[in-house]
Short mmCIF file of C-alpha atoms in Angstrom, two decimals:
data_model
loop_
_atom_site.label_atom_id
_atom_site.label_comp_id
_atom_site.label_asym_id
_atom_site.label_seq_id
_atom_site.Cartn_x
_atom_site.Cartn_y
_atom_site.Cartn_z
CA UNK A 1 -8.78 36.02 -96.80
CA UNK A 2 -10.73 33.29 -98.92
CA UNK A 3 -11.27 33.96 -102.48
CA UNK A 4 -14.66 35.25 -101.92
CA UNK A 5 -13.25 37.96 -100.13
CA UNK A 6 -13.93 36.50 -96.92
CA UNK A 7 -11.84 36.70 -93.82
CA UNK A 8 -11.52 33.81 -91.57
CA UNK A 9 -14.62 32.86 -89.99
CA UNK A 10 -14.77 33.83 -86.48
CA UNK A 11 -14.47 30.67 -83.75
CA UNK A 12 -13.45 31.36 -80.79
CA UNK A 13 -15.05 33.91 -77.84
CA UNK A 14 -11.62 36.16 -78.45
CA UNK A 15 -11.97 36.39 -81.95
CA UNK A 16 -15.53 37.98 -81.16
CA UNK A 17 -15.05 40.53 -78.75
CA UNK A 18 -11.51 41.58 -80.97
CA UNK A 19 -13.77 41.99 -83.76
CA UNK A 20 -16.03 43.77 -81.64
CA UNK A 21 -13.20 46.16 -80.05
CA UNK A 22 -12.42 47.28 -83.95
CA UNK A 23 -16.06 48.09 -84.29
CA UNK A 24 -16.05 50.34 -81.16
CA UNK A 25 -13.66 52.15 -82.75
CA UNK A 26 -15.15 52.35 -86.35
CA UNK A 27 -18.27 53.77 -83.96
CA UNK A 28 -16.57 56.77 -82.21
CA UNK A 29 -14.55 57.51 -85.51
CA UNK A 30 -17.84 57.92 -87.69
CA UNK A 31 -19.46 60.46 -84.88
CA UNK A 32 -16.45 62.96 -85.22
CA UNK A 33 -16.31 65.02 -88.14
CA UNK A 34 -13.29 64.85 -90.05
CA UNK A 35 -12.66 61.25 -88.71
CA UNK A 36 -13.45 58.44 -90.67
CA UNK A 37 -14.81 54.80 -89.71
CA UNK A 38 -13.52 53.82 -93.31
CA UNK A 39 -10.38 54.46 -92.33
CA UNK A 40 -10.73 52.81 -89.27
CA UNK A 41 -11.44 50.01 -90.93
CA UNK A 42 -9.11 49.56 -93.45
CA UNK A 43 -6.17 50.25 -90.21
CA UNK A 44 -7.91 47.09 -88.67
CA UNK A 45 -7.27 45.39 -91.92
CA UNK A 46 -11.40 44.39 -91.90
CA UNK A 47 -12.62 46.49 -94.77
CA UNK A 48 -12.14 44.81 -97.86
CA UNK A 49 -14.19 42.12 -96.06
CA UNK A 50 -16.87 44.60 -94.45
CA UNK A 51 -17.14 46.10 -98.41
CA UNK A 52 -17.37 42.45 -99.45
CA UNK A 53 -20.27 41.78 -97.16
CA UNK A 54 -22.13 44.90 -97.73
CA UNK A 55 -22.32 43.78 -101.20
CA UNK A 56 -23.62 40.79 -100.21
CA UNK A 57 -26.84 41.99 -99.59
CA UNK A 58 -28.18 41.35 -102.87
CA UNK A 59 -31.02 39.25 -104.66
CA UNK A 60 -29.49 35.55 -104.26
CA UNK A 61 -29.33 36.51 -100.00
CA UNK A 62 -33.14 37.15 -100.46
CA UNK A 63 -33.41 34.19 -102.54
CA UNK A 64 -32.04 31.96 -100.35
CA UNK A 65 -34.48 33.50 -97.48
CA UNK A 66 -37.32 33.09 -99.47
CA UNK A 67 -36.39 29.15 -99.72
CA UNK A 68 -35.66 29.04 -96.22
CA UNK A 69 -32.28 28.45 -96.22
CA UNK A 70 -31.30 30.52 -93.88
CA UNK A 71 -27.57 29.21 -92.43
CA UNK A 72 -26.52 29.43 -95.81
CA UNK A 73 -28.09 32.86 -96.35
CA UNK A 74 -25.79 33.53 -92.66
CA UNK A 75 -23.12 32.06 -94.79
CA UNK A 76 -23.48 34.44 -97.73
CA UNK A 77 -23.17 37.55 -95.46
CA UNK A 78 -20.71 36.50 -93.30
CA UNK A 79 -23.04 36.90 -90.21
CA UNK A 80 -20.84 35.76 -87.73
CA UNK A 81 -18.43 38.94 -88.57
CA UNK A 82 -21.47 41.30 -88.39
CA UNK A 83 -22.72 40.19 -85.71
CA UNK A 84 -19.26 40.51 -83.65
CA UNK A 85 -18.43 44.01 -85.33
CA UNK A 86 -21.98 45.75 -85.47
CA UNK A 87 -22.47 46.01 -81.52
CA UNK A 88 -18.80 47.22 -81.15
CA UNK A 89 -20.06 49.92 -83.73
CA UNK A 90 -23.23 50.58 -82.36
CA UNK A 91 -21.56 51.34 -78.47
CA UNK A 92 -18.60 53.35 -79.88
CA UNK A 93 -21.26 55.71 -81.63
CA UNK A 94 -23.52 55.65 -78.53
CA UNK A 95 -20.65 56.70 -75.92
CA UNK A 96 -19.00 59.09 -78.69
CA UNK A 97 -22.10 60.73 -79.07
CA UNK A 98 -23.23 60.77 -75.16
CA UNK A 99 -19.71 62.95 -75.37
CA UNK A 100 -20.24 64.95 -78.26
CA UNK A 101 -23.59 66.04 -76.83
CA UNK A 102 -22.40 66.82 -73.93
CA UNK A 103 -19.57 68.77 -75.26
CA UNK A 104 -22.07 70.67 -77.66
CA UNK A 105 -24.62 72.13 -75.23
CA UNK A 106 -21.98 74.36 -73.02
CA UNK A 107 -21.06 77.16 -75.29
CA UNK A 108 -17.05 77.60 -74.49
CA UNK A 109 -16.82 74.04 -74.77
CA UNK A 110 -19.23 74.20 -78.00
CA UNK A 111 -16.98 76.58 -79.65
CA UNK A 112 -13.36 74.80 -78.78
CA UNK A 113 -15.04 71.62 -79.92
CA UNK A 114 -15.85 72.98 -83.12
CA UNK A 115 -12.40 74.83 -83.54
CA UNK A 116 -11.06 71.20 -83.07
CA UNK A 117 -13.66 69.58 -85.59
CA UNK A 118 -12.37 72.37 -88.10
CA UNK A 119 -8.98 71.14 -88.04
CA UNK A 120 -9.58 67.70 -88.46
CA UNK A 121 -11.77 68.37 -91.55
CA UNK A 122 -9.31 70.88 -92.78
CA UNK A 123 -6.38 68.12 -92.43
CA UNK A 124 -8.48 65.51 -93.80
CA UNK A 125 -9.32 67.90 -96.93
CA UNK A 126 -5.44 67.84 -97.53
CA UNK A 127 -4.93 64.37 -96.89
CA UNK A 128 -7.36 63.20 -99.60
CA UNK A 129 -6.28 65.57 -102.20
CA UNK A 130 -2.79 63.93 -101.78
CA UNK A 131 -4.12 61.01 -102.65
CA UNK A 132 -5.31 62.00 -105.96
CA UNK A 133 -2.80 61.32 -108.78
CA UNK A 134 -2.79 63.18 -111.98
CA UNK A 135 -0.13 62.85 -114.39
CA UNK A 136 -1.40 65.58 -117.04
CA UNK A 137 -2.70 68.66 -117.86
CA UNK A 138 -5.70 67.50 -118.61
CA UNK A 139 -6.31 65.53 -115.10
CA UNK A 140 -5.26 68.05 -113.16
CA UNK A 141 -7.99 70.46 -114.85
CA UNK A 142 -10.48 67.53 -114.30
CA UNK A 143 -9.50 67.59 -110.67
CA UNK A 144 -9.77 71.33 -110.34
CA UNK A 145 -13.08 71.70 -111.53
CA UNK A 146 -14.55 68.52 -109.04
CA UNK A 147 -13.30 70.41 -106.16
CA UNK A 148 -14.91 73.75 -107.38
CA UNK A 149 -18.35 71.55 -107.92
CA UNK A 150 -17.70 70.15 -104.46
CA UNK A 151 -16.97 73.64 -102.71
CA UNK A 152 -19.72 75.28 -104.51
CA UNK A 153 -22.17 72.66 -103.37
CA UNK A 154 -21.53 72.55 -99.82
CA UNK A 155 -21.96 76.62 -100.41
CA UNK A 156 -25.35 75.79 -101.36
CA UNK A 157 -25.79 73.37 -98.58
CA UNK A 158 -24.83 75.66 -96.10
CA UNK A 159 -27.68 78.41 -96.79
CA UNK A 160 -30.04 75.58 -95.20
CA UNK A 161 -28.68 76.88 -92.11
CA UNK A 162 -28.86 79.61 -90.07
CA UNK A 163 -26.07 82.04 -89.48
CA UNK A 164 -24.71 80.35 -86.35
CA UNK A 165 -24.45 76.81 -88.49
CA UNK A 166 -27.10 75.03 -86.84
CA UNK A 167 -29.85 73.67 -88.12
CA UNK A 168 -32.38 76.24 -88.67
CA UNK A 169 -35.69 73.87 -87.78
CA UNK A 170 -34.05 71.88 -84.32
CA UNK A 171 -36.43 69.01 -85.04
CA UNK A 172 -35.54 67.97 -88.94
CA UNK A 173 -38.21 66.59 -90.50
CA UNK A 174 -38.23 62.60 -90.61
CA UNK A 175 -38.40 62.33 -94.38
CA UNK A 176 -35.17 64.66 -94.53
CA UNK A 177 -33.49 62.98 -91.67
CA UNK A 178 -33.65 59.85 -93.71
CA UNK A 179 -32.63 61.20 -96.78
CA UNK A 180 -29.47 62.47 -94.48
CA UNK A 181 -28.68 59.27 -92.92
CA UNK A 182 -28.63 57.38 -96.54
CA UNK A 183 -26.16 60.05 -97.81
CA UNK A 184 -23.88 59.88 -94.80
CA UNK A 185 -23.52 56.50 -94.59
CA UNK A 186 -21.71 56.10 -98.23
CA UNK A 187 -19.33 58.88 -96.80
CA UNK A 188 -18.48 57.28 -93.87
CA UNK A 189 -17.73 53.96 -96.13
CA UNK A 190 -15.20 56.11 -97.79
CA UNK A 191 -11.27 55.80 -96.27
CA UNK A 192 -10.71 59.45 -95.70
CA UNK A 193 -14.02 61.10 -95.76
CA UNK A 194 -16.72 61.83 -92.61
CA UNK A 195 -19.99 61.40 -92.76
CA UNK A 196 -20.16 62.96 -89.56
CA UNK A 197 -19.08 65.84 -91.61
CA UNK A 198 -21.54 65.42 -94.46
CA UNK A 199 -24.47 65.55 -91.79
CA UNK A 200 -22.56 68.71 -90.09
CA UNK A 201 -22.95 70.20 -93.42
CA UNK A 202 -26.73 69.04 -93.99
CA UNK A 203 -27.82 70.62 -90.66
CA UNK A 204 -28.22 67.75 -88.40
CA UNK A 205 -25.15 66.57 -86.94
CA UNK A 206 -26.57 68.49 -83.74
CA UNK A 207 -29.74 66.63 -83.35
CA UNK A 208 -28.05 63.05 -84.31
CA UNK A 209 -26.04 63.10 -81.84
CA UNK A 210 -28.26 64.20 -79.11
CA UNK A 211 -30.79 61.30 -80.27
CA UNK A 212 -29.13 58.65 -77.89
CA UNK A 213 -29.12 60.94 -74.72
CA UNK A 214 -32.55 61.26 -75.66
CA UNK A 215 -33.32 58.16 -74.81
CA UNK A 216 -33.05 57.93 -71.52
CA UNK A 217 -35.15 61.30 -71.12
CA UNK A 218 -38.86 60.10 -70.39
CA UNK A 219 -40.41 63.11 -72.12
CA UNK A 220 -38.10 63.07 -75.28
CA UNK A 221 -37.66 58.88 -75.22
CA UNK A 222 -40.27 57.85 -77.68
CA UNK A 223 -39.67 60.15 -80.04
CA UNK A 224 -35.43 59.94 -80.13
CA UNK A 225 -36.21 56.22 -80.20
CA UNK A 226 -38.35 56.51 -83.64
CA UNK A 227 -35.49 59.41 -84.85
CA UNK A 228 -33.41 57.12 -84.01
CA UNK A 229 -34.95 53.69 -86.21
CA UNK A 230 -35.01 56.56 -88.87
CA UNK A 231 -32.13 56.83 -89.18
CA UNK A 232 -30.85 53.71 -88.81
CA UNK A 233 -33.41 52.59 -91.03
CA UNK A 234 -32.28 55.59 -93.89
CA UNK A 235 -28.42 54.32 -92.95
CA UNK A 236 -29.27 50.72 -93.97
CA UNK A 237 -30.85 51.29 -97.11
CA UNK A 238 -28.51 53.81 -98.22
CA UNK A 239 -25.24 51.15 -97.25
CA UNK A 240 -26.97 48.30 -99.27
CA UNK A 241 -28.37 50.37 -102.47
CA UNK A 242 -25.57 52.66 -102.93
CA UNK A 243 -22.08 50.87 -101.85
CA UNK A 244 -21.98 48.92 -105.48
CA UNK A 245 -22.14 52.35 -107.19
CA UNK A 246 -19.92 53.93 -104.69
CA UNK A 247 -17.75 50.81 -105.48
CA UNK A 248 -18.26 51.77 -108.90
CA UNK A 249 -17.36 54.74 -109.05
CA UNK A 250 -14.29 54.66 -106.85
CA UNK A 251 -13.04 52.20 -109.84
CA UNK A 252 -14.03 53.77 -112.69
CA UNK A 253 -14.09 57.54 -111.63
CA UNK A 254 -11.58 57.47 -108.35
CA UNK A 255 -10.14 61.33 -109.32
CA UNK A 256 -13.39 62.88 -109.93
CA UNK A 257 -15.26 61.24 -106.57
CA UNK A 258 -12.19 62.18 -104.33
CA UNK A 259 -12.00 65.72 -105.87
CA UNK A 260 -15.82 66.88 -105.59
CA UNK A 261 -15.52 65.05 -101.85
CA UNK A 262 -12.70 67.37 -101.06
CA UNK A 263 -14.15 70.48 -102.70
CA UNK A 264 -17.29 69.07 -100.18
CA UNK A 265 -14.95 69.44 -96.82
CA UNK A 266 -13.54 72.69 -97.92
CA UNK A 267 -16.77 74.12 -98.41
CA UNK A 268 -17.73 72.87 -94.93
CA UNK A 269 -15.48 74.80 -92.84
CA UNK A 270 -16.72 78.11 -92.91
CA UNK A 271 -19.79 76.45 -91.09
CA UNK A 272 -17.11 75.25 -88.78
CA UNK A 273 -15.81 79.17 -88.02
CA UNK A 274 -19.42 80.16 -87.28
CA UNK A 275 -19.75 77.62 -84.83
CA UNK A 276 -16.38 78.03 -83.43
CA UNK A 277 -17.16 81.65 -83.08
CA UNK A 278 -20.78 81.76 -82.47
CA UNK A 279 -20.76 83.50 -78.84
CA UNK A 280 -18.87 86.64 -80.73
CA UNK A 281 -18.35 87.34 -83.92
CA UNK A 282 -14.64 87.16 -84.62
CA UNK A 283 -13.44 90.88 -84.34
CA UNK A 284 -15.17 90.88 -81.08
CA UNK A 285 -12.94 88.05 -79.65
CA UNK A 286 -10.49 87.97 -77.39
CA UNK A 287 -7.07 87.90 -78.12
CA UNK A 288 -6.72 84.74 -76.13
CA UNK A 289 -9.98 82.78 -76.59
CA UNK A 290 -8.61 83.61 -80.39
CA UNK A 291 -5.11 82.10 -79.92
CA UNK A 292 -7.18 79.45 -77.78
CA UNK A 293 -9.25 78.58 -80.45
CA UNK A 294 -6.86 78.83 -83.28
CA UNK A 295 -4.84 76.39 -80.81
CA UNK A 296 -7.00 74.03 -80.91
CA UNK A 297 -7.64 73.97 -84.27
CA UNK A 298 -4.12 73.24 -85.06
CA UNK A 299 -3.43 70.68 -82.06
CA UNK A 300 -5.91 68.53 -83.49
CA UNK A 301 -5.31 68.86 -86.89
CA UNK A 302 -1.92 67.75 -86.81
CA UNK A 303 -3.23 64.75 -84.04
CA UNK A 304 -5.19 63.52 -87.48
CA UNK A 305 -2.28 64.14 -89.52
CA UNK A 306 -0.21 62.26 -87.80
CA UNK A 307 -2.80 59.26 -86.74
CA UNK A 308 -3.23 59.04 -90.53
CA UNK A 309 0.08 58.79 -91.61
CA UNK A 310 0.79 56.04 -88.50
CA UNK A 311 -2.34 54.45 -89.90
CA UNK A 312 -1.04 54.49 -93.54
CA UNK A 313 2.53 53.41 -92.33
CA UNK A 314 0.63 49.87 -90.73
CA UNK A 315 -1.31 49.30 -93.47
CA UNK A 316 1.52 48.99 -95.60
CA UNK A 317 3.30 47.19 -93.85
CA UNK A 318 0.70 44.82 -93.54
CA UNK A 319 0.79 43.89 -97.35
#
């Protein structure tokens, strides 16, 4: 890595479509809840330098537009890494979401998906906290009452849905949908945190990832395209205004960010239950869709515990 935080410009054909395989991945890790394309990234050893470049979308970039000079305005952002990683990203949340749709609109395989979504975010709510270090009294209190901020919120959040967890208006409205995307995307920045899972929590995660089967629906196409730009459009702002103060904040304030995000996933899962049970309520159950579901539940929280420590184990051992 150069010493502006630049990785090795990309030159050859291979390096492209390896950069572009990592951003695949990134992609189908940010549309699963509990999963995180942060993560992802820092496994693949790219995201000090995606960070880097994110941050690089500041006021000398537009300067250097204005003026015209605009291969060393390319130079500034690293373009030739975005442009290799950003379609990888782009088809791994298309396919990932083609799935997730398709998985969401049978109810059995609605509820086992969710039971396996609960896990994950149940696993991952661990996972961070262990990453929190405290060495007094003091921090530890600090820490507790984050989480309890965190939990309570998502609490709140979750009264803008219905009893079954979805979203009680199917159709968001645009404005909101925006406002969504632009939190989300500072989540799914984050090593260890989902956005997928923040917009499970704000009510959409439904309708985003039915947007891209939309598409190809003649009827619903124009309007999943403009949901779609949205989106985007709400993602992009929210990456480039916000990821200096998440940056920020992750120096300055690292315990109190990781705690309230934690007390955020906890307070997510009993959305999670609903879903996972939304066909009967949980007394009316049987026995072995139970055991089936509780299965599940655990199968793929301990797949994420495990990828996660694998993932820590090769990160070390690439420093």
């Amino acid at each position: 890595m150069s010493k502006d935080g630049h990785s090795v410009k990309i030159k050859k054909p291979v390096d492209f479509l390896v950069n572009a395989g990592k951003g695949v991945f990134m992609g189908v890790a940010d549309v699963v809840p509990g999963v995180s394309g942060g993560t992802i990234a820092l496994v693949m050893g790219i995201y000090d330098q995606l960070i880097t470049t994110i941050t690089r979308f500041d006021t000398r970039l537009l300067t250097t537009i204005r003026r015209g000079q605009f291969t060393q305005a390319g130079r500034h952002i690293n373009l030739n890494f975005l442009l290799s990683l950003i379609p990888g990203i782009l088809a791994g949340i298309l396919c990932m979401s083609a799935l997730a749709s398709t998985l969401l609109d049978a109810p059995v395989s609605r509820q086992f998906t969710f039971a396996a979504f609960f896990g994950m975010i149940a696993i991952s709510a661990y996972l961070v906290i262990e990453t929190i270090k405290t060495n007094s009294s003091a921090s530890k209190l600090q820490v507790a009452v984050f989480i309890v901020i965190g939990f309570v919120t998502a609490l709140l959040l979750n009264q803008l849905q219905d009893p079954n967890g979805t979203p009680t208006d199917s159709e968001p409205d645009k404005l909101y949908l925006f406002i969504c995307a632009s939190i989300a995307i500072c989540a799914m920045i984050l090593p260890g945190i989902s956005g997928s899972m923040i917009l499970m929590l704000l009510g959409v995660y439904d309708h985003v990832v039915r947007l891209p089967k939309a598409i190809f629906n003649e009827q619903t196409q124009t309007e999943a395209i403009l949901r779609l730009a949205i989106f985007a459009f709400g993602a992009g702002i929210g990456l480039i205004l916000f990821s200096r103060v998440l940056k920020w904040f992750l120096t300055h304030f690292r315990n109190p960010l990781l705690a309230l995000l934690t007390g955020v996933m906890i307070g997510a899962l009993p959305v999670l239950t609903d879903q996972a049970f939304s066909l009967k309520p949980l007394n009316e159950t049987s026995n072995t869709t139970t055991v089936a579901l509780i299965g599940t539940a655990l199968v793929a929280a301990l797949a994420m515990f495990f990828f996660t420590r694998q993932a820590a184990a090769l990160t070390n051992k690439k420093k």
